[in-house]
Short mmCIF file of C-alpha atoms and ligand atoms in Angstrom, two decimals:
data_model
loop_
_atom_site.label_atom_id
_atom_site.label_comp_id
_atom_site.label_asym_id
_atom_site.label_seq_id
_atom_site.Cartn_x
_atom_site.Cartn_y
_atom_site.Cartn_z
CA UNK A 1 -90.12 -107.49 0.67
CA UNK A 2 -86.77 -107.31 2.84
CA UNK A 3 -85.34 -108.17 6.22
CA UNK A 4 -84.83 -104.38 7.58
CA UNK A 5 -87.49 -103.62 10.46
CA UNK A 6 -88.24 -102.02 13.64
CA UNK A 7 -87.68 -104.19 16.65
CA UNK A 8 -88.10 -102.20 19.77
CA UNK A 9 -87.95 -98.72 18.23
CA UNK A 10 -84.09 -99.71 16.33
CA UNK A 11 -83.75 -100.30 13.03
CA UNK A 12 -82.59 -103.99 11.96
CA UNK A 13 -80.85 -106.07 9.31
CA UNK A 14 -82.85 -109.38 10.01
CA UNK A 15 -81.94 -110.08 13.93
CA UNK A 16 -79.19 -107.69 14.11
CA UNK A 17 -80.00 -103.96 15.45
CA UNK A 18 -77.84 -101.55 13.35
CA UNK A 19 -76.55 -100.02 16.08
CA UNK A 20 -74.62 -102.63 16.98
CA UNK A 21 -73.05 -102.35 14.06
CA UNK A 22 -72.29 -99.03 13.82
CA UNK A 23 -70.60 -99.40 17.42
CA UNK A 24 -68.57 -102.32 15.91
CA UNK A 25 -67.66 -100.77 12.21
CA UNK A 26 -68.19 -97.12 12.39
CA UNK A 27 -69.98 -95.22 9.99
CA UNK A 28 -70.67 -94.95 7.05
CA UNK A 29 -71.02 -98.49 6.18
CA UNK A 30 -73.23 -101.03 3.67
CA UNK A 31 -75.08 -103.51 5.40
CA UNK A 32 -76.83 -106.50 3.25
CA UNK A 33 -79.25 -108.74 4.23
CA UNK A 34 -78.61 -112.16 3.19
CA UNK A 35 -81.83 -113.65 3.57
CA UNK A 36 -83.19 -110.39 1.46
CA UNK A 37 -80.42 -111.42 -1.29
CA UNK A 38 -81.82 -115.02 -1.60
CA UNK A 39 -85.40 -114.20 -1.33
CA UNK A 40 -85.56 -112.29 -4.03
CA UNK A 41 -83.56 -114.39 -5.86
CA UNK A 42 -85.42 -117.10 -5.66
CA UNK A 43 -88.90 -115.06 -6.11
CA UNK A 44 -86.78 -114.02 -9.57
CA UNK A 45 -86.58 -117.89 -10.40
CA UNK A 46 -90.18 -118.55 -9.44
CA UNK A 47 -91.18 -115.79 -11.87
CA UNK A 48 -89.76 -117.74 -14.62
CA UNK A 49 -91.10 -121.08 -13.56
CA UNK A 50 -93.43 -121.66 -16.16
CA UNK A 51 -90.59 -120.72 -18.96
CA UNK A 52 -88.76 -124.18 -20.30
CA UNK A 53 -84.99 -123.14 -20.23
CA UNK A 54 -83.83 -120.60 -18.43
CA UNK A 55 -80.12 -119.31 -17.40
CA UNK A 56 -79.88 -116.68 -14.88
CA UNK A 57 -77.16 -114.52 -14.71
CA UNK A 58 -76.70 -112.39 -12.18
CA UNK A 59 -75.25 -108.41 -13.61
CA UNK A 60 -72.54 -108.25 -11.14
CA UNK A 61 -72.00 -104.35 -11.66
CA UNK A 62 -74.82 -104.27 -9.40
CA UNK A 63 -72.98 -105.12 -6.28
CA UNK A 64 -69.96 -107.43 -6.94
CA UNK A 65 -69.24 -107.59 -3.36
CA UNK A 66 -67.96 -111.40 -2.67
CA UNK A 67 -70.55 -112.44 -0.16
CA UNK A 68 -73.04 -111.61 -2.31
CA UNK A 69 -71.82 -113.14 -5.03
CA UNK A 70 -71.51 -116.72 -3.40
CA UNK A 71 -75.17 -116.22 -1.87
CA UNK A 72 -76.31 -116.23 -5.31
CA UNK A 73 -74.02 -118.78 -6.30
CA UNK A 74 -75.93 -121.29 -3.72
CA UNK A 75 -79.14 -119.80 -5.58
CA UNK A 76 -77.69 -121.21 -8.67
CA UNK A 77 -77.33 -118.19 -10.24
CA UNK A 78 -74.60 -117.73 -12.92
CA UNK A 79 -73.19 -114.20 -13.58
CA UNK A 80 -73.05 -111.04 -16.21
CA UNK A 81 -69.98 -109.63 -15.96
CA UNK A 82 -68.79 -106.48 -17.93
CA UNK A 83 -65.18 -106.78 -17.58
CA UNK A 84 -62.55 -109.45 -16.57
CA UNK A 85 -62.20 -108.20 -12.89
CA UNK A 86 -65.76 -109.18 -12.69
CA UNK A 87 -65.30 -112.36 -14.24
CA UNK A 88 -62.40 -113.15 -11.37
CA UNK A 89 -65.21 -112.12 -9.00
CA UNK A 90 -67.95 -114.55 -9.99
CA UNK A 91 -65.18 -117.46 -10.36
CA UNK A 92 -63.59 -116.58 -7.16
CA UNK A 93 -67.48 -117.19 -5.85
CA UNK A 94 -67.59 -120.60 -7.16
CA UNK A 95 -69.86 -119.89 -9.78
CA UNK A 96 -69.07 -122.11 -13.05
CA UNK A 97 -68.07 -120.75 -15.88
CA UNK A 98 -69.78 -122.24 -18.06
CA UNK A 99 -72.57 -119.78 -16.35
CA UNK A 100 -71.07 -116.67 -17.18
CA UNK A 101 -71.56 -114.42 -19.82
CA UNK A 102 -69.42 -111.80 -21.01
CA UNK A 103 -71.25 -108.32 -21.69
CA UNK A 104 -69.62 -105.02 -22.16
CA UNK A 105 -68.68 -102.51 -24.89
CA UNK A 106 -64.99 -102.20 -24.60
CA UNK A 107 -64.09 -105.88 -24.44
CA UNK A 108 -60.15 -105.92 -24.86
CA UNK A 109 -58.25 -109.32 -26.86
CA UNK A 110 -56.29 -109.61 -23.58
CA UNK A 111 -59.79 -109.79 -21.94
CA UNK A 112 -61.53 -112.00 -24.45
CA UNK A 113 -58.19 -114.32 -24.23
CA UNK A 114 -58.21 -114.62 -20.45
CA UNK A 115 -62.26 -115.19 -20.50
CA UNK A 116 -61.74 -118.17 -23.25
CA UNK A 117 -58.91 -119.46 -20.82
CA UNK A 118 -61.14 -119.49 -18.35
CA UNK A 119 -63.87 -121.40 -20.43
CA UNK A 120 -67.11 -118.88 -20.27
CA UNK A 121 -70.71 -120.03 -21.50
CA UNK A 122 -71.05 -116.89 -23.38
CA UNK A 123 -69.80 -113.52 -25.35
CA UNK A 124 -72.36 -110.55 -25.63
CA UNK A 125 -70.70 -109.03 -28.90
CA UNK A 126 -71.82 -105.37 -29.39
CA UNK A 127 -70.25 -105.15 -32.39
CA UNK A 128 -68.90 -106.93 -35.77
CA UNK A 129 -65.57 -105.68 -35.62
CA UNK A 130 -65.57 -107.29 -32.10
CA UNK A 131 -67.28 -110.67 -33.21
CA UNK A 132 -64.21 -110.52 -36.06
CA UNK A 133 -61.40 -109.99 -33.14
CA UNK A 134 -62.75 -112.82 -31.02
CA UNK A 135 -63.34 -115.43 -33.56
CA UNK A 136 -59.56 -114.82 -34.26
CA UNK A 137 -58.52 -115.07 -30.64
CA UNK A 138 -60.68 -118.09 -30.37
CA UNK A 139 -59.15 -119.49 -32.94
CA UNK A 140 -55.59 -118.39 -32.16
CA UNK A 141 -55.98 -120.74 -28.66
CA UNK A 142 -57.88 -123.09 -30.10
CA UNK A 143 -61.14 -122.21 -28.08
CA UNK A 144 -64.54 -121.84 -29.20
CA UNK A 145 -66.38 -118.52 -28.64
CA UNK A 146 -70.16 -119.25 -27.60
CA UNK A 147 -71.30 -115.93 -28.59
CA UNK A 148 -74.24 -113.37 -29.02
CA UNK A 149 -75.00 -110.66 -30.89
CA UNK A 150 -76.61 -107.53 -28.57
CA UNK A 151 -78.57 -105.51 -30.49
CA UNK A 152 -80.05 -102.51 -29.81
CA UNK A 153 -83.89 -102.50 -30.57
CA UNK A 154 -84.10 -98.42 -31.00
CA UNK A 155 -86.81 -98.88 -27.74
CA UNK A 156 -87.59 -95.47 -25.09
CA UNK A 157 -87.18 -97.84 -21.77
CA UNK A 158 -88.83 -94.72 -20.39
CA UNK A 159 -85.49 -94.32 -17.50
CA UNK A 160 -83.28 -91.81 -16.80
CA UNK A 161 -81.27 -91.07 -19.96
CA UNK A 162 -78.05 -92.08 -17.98
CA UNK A 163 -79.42 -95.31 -17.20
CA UNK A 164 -81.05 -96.05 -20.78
CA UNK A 165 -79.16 -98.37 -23.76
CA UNK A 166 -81.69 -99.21 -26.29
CA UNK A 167 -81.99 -96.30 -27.84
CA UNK A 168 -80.47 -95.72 -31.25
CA UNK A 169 -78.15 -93.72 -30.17
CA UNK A 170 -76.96 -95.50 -27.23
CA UNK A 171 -73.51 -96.54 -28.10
CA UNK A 172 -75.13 -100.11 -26.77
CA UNK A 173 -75.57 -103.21 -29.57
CA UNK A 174 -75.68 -103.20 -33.35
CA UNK A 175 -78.62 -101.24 -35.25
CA UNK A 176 -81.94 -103.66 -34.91
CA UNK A 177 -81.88 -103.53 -39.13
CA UNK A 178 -78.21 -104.17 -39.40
CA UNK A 179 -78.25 -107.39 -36.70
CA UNK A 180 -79.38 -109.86 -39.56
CA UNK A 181 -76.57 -109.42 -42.12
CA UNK A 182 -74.09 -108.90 -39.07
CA UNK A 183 -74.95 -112.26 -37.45
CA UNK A 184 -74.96 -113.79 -40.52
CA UNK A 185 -71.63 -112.68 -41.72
CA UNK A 186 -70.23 -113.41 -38.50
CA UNK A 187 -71.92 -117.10 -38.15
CA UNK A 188 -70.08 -117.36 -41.25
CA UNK A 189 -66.53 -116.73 -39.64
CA UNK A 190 -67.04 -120.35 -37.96
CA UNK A 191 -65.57 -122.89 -40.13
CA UNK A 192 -65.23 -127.14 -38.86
CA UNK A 193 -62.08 -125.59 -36.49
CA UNK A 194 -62.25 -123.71 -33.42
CA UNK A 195 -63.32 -119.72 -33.51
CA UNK A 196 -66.62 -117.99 -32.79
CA UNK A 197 -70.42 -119.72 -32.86
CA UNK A 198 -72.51 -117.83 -33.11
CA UNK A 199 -75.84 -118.97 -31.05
CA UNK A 200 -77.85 -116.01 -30.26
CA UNK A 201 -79.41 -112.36 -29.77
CA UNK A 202 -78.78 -110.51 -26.58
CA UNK A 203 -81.03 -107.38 -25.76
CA UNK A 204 -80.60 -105.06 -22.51
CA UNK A 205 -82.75 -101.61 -23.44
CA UNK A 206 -81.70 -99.91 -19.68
CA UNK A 207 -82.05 -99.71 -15.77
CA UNK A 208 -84.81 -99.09 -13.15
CA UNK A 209 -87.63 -99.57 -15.75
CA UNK A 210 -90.75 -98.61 -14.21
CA UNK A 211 -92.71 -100.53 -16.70
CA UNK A 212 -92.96 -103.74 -18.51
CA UNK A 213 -94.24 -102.02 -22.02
CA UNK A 214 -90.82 -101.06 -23.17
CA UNK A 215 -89.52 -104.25 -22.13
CA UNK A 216 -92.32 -106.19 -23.94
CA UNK A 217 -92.14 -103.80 -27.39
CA UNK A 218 -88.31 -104.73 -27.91
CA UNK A 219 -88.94 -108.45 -27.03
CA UNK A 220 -90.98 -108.88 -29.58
CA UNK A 221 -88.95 -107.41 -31.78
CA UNK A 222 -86.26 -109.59 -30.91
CA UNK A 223 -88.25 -112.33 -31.53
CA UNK A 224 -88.99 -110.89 -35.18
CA UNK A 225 -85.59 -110.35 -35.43
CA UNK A 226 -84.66 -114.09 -34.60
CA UNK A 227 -87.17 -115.49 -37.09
CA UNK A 228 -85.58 -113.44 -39.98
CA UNK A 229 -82.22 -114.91 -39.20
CA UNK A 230 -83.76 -118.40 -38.63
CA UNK A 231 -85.00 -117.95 -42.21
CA UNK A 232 -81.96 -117.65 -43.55
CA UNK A 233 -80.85 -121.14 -42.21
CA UNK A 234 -78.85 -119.66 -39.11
CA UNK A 235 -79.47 -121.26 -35.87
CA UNK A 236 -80.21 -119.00 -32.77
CA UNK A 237 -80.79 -121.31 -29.74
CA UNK A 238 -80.10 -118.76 -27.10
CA UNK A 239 -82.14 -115.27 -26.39
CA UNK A 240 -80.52 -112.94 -23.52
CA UNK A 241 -83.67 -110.81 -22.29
CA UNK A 242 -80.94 -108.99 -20.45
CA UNK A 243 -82.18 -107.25 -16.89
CA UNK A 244 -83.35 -103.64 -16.09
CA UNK A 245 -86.63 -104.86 -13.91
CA UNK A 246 -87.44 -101.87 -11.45
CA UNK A 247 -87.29 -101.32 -7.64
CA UNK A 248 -89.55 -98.85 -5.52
CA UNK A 249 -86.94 -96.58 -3.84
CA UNK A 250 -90.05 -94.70 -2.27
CA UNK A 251 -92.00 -96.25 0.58
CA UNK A 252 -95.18 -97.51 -1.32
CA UNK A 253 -94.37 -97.39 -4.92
CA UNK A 254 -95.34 -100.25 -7.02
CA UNK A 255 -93.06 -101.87 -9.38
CA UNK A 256 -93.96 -104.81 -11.97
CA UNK A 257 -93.35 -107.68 -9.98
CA UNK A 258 -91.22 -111.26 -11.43
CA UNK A 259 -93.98 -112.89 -11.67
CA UNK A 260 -95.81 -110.13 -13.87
CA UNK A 261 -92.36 -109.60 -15.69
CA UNK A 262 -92.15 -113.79 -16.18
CA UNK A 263 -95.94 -113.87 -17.46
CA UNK A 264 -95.60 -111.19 -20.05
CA UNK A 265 -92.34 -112.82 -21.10
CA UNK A 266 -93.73 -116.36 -20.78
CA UNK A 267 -96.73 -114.51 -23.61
CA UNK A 268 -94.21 -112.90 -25.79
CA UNK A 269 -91.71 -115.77 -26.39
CA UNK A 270 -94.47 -118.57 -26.20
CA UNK A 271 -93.43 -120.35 -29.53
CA UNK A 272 -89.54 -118.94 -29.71
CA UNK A 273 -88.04 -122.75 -29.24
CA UNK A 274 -84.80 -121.00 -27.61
CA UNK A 275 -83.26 -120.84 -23.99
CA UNK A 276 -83.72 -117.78 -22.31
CA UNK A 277 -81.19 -115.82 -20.42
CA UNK A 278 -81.64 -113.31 -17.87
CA UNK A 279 -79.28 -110.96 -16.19
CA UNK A 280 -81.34 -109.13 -13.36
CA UNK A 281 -78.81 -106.39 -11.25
CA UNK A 282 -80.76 -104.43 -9.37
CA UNK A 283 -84.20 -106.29 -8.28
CA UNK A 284 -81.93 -109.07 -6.89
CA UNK A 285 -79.89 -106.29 -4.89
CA UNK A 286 -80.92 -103.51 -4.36
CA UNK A 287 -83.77 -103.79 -1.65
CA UNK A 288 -80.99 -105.60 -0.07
CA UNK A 289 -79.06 -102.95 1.69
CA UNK A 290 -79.18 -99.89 3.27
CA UNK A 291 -76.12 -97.15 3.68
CA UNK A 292 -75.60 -96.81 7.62
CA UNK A 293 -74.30 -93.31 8.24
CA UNK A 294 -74.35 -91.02 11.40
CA UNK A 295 -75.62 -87.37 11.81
CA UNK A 296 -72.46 -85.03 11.80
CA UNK A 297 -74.43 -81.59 12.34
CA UNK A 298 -77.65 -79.95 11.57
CA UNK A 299 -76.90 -76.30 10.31
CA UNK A 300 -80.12 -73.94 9.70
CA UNK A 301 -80.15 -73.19 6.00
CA UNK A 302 -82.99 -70.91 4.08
CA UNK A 303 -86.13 -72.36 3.92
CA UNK A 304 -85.06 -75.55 5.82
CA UNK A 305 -82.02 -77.11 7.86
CA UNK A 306 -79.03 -78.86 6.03
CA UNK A 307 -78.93 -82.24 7.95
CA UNK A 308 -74.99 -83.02 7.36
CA UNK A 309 -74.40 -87.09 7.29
CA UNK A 310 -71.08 -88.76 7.15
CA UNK A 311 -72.20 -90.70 4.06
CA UNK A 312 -71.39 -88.57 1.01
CA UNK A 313 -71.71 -89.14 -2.77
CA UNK A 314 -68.55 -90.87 -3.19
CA UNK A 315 -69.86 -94.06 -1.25
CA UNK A 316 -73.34 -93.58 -2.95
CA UNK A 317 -73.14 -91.95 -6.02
CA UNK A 318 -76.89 -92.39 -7.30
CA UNK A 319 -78.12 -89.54 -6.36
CA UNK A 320 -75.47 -86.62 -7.78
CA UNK A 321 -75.41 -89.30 -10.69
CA UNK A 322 -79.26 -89.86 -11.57
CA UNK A 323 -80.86 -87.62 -9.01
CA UNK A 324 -81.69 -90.46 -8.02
CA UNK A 325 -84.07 -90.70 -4.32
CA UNK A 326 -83.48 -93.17 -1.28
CA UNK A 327 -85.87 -93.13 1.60
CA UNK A 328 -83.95 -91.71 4.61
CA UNK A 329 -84.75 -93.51 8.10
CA UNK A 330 -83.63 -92.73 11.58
CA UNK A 331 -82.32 -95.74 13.12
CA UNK A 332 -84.04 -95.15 16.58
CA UNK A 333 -86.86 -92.75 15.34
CA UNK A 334 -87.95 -90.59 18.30
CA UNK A 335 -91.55 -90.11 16.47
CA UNK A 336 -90.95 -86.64 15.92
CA UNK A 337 -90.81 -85.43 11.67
CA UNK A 338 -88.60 -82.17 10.36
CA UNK A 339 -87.90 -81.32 7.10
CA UNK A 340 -84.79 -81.24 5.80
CA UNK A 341 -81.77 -80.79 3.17
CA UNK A 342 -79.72 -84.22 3.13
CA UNK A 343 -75.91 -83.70 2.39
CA UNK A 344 -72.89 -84.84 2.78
CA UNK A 345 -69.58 -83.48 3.96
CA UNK A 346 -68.03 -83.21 -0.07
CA UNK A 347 -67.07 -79.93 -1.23
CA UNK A 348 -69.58 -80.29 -3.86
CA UNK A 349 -73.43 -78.83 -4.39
CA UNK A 350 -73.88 -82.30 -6.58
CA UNK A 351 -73.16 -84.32 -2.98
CA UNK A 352 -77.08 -83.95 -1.99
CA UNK A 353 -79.19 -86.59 -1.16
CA UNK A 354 -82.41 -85.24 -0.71
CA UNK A 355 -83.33 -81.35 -0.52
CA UNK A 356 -86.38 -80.01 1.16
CA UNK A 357 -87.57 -84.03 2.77
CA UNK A 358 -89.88 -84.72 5.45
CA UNK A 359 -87.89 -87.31 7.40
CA UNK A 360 -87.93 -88.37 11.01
CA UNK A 361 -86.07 -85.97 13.10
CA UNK A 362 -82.47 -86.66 13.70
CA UNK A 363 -80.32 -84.83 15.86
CA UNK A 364 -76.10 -84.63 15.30
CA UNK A 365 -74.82 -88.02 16.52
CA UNK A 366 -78.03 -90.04 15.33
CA UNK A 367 -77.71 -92.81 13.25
CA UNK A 368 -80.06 -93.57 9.67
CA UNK A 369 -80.28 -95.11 6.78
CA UNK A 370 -80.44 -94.52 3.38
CA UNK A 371 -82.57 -97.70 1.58
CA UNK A 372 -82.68 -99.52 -1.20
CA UNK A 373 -78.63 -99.28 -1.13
CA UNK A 374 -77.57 -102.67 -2.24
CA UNK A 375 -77.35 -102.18 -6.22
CA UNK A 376 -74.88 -99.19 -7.72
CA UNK A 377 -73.91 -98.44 -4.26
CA UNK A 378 -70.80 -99.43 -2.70
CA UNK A 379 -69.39 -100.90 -6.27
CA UNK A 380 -69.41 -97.34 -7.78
CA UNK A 381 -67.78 -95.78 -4.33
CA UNK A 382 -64.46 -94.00 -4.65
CA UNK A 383 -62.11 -92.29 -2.37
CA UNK A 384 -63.12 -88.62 -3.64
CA UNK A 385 -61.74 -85.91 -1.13
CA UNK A 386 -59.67 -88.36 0.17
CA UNK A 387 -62.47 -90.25 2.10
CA UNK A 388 -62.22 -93.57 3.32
CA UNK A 389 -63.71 -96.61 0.84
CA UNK A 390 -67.25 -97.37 2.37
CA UNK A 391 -67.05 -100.94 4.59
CA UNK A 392 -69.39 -103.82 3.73
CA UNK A 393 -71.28 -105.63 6.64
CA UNK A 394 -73.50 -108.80 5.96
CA UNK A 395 -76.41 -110.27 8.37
CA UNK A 396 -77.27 -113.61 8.58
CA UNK A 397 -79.98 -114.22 11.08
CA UNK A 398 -78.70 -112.96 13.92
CA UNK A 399 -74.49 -113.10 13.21
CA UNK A 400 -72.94 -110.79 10.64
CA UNK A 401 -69.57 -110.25 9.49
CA UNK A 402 -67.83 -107.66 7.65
CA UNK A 403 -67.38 -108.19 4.31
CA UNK A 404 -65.43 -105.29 2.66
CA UNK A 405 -63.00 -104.28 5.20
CA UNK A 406 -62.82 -100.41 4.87
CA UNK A 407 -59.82 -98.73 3.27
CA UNK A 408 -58.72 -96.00 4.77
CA UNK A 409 -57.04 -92.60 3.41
CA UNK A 410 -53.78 -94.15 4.74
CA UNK A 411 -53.52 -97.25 2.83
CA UNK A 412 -54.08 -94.81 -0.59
CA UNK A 413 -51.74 -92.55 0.29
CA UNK A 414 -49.24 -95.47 0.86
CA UNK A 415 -49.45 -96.62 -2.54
CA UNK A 416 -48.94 -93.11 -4.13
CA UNK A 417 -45.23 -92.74 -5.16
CA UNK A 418 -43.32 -88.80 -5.09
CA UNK A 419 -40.72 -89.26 -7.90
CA UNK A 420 -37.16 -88.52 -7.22
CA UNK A 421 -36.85 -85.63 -9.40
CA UNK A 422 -39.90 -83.89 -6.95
CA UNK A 423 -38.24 -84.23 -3.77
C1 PLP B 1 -76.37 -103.29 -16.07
C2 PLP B 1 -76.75 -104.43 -16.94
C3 PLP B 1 -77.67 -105.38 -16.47
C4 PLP B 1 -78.39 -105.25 -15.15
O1 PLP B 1 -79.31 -104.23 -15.14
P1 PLP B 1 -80.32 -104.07 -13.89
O2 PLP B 1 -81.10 -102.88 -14.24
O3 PLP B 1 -79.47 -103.87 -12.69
O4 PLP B 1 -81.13 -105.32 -13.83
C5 PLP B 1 -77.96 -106.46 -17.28
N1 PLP B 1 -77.35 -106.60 -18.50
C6 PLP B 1 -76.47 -105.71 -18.97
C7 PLP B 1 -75.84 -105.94 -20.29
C8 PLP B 1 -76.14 -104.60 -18.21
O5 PLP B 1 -75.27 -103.71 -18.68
#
């Protein structure tokens, strides 16, 4: 459920009619719903009610947009973060960091060093020879590394392939039958003095999982996995069950829902004696925005017109990325339906967001949306053919503020530099 509805034919965020804030911003432009960000936050943590210890961290690649970040904060959500910048994000949000755990495949020292400076509950190590450079760092600057070892469970998650880490090839974790004698070699790198402890597994098999089977098959093998090193006299207190939980980008699809996704955990991990970690992304954000763009020009094509929008693929990449689909709505639909091609204004075929759609009929200078916006949107936006970066609105009842100012071609050409020996 989510805070975008008709009131009096216009589209709103909560109490605020979009195009109001199109007037006031321009297009194109991200608008979240803050009451959508803590709802299903909190339906996340009622999911998991019946679990005994849980941590929730939020994976802040979803949409590490400030505002969001300190809504969830108030939710008492900690964070995933993949990279120090990330890190800076969820401290800057007030979120402790004792709550935040460090994931990520290319972990530099100087980012391990900064995250132990900063005091972090917890490393996601994808690797030995990273669990060996961090216990050295760690015990360089006299910090203790809490630390997990992410293994990949060799599990189909069923996704798109681009979206899709637990496979054995996925460059993501250790092999499943190497993760005993790893974590055991590297719980034996911490002596009496500071350096790494080891604590736990982590598992994350991919994104926009349409189903709670895969999830459920490399569980349990986690939990196998856990006993085997628990047999050996190694302590793992901490399982990271990672995120990947699905969202219906099509009007009427059904998803597994928390509270399905928190019973069949709840089952599977019934007699584990561990805390459990979670790092949802997208379910938390991604019903909560919508991409605001206006129609630039309808041109006839072949078999059906190109409907040209100012919002291209460089503010939402998903679909030239995954082919990925996001309902398009008029923001004052006149009732009338066409069919359409959806594209931007890119010089590429890949900038396409939707080819051969019934949609309401818009006309050039009508406003829509694309849904389902708020995850893997405006954090993966770029400044491709020179466009402006994509501004960030948030609604709050019926006041909203912007909350990613937009950046405009100006300000990027003012930081680019003609050498000397050019002019
Ligand atoms: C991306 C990512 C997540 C979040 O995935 P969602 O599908 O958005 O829930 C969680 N954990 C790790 C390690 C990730 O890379």
């Amino acid at each position: 459920m989510d805070h975008f509805d008709y009131r009096d034919g216009v589209l709103h965020a909560e109490d605020v009619s979009l195009a109001a804030i199109a007037e006031a911003v321009g297009t194109p432009a991200y608008v979240y719903s803050r009451a959508t960000l803590a709802r299903h936050a909190r339906v996340f943590r009622e999911g998991l009610a019946a679990l005994p210890s849980v941590h929730l961290a939020y994976a802040v690649k979803a949409n590490p947009n400030l505002a969001v970040l300190k809504v969830l904060a108030a939710e008492g959500f900690g964070a995933d973060v993949v990279s120090v910048g990330e890190m800076e994000r969820a401290l800057a949000a007030g979120m402790p960091a004792s709550g935040i755990v460090f994931s990520g495949v290319g972990k530099t020292g100087a980012e391990m060093a900064r995250a132990l400076a900063a005091g972090i509950g917890q490393f996601n190590l994808e690797s030995e020879e990273e669990g060996v450079e961090l216990a050295a760092i760690a015990a360089a600057l006299g910090k203790t590394a809490q630390a997990a070892l992410r293994v990949n469970p060799d599990v189909d998650a069923g996704t798109h392939g681009k979206i899709s880490t637990g496979k054995a090839e996925n460059k993501f974790g250790v092999p499943y039958d190497r993760a005993d004698g790893i974590y055991a070699r590297l719980a034996a790198l911490s002596g009496s003095g500071p350096g790494l402890a080891m604590r736990g597994l982590a598992v994350h098999i991919g994104s926009q999982l349409a189903s709670l089977a895969p999830l459920e098959a490399a569980f349990t093998k986690m939990g196998e996995l856990m006993r085997a090193i628990r047999a050996q006299g190694l302590a793992v207190t901490h399982m990271d069950l990672g995120g990947g939980i699905g969202v219906p980008y099509k009007a009427g699809e059904i998803f597994p829902s928390p509270a399905e996704y928190g019973a069949m955990v709840a089952r599977v991990t019934a007699d584990w004696g561990a805390t459990l970690m979670f790092e949802p992304g997208r379910v938390i954000a991604g019903n909560s925005g919508v991409l605001l763009t206006r129609v630039i020009r309808v041109k006839p094509g072949v078999s059906c017109p190109f409907v040209i929008v100012d919002a291209a693929m460089n503010d939402l990449a998903r679909p030239a990325l995954y082919d990925a689909w996001h309902d398009f709505l008029a923001v004052a639909p006149t009732g009338e339906a066409m069919t359409a091609n959806i594209v931007g204004p890119i010089c590429e075929s890949s900038d396409t967001f939707a080819m051969g759609r019934p949609i309401d009929a818009v006309a050039p200078g009508d406003l829509a949306v694309f849904r389902t916006a708020g995850a893997y949107g405006a954090t993966m936006a770029s400044t491709y053919n020179s466009r402006a970066l994509v501004p960030e609105v948030m609604v709050d009842g019926n006041r909203w503020a912007v909350v990613a100012e937009r950046i405009d071609p100006a300000t990027i050409l003012a930081a680019e530099r003609v050498p000397e020996w050019l002019d």
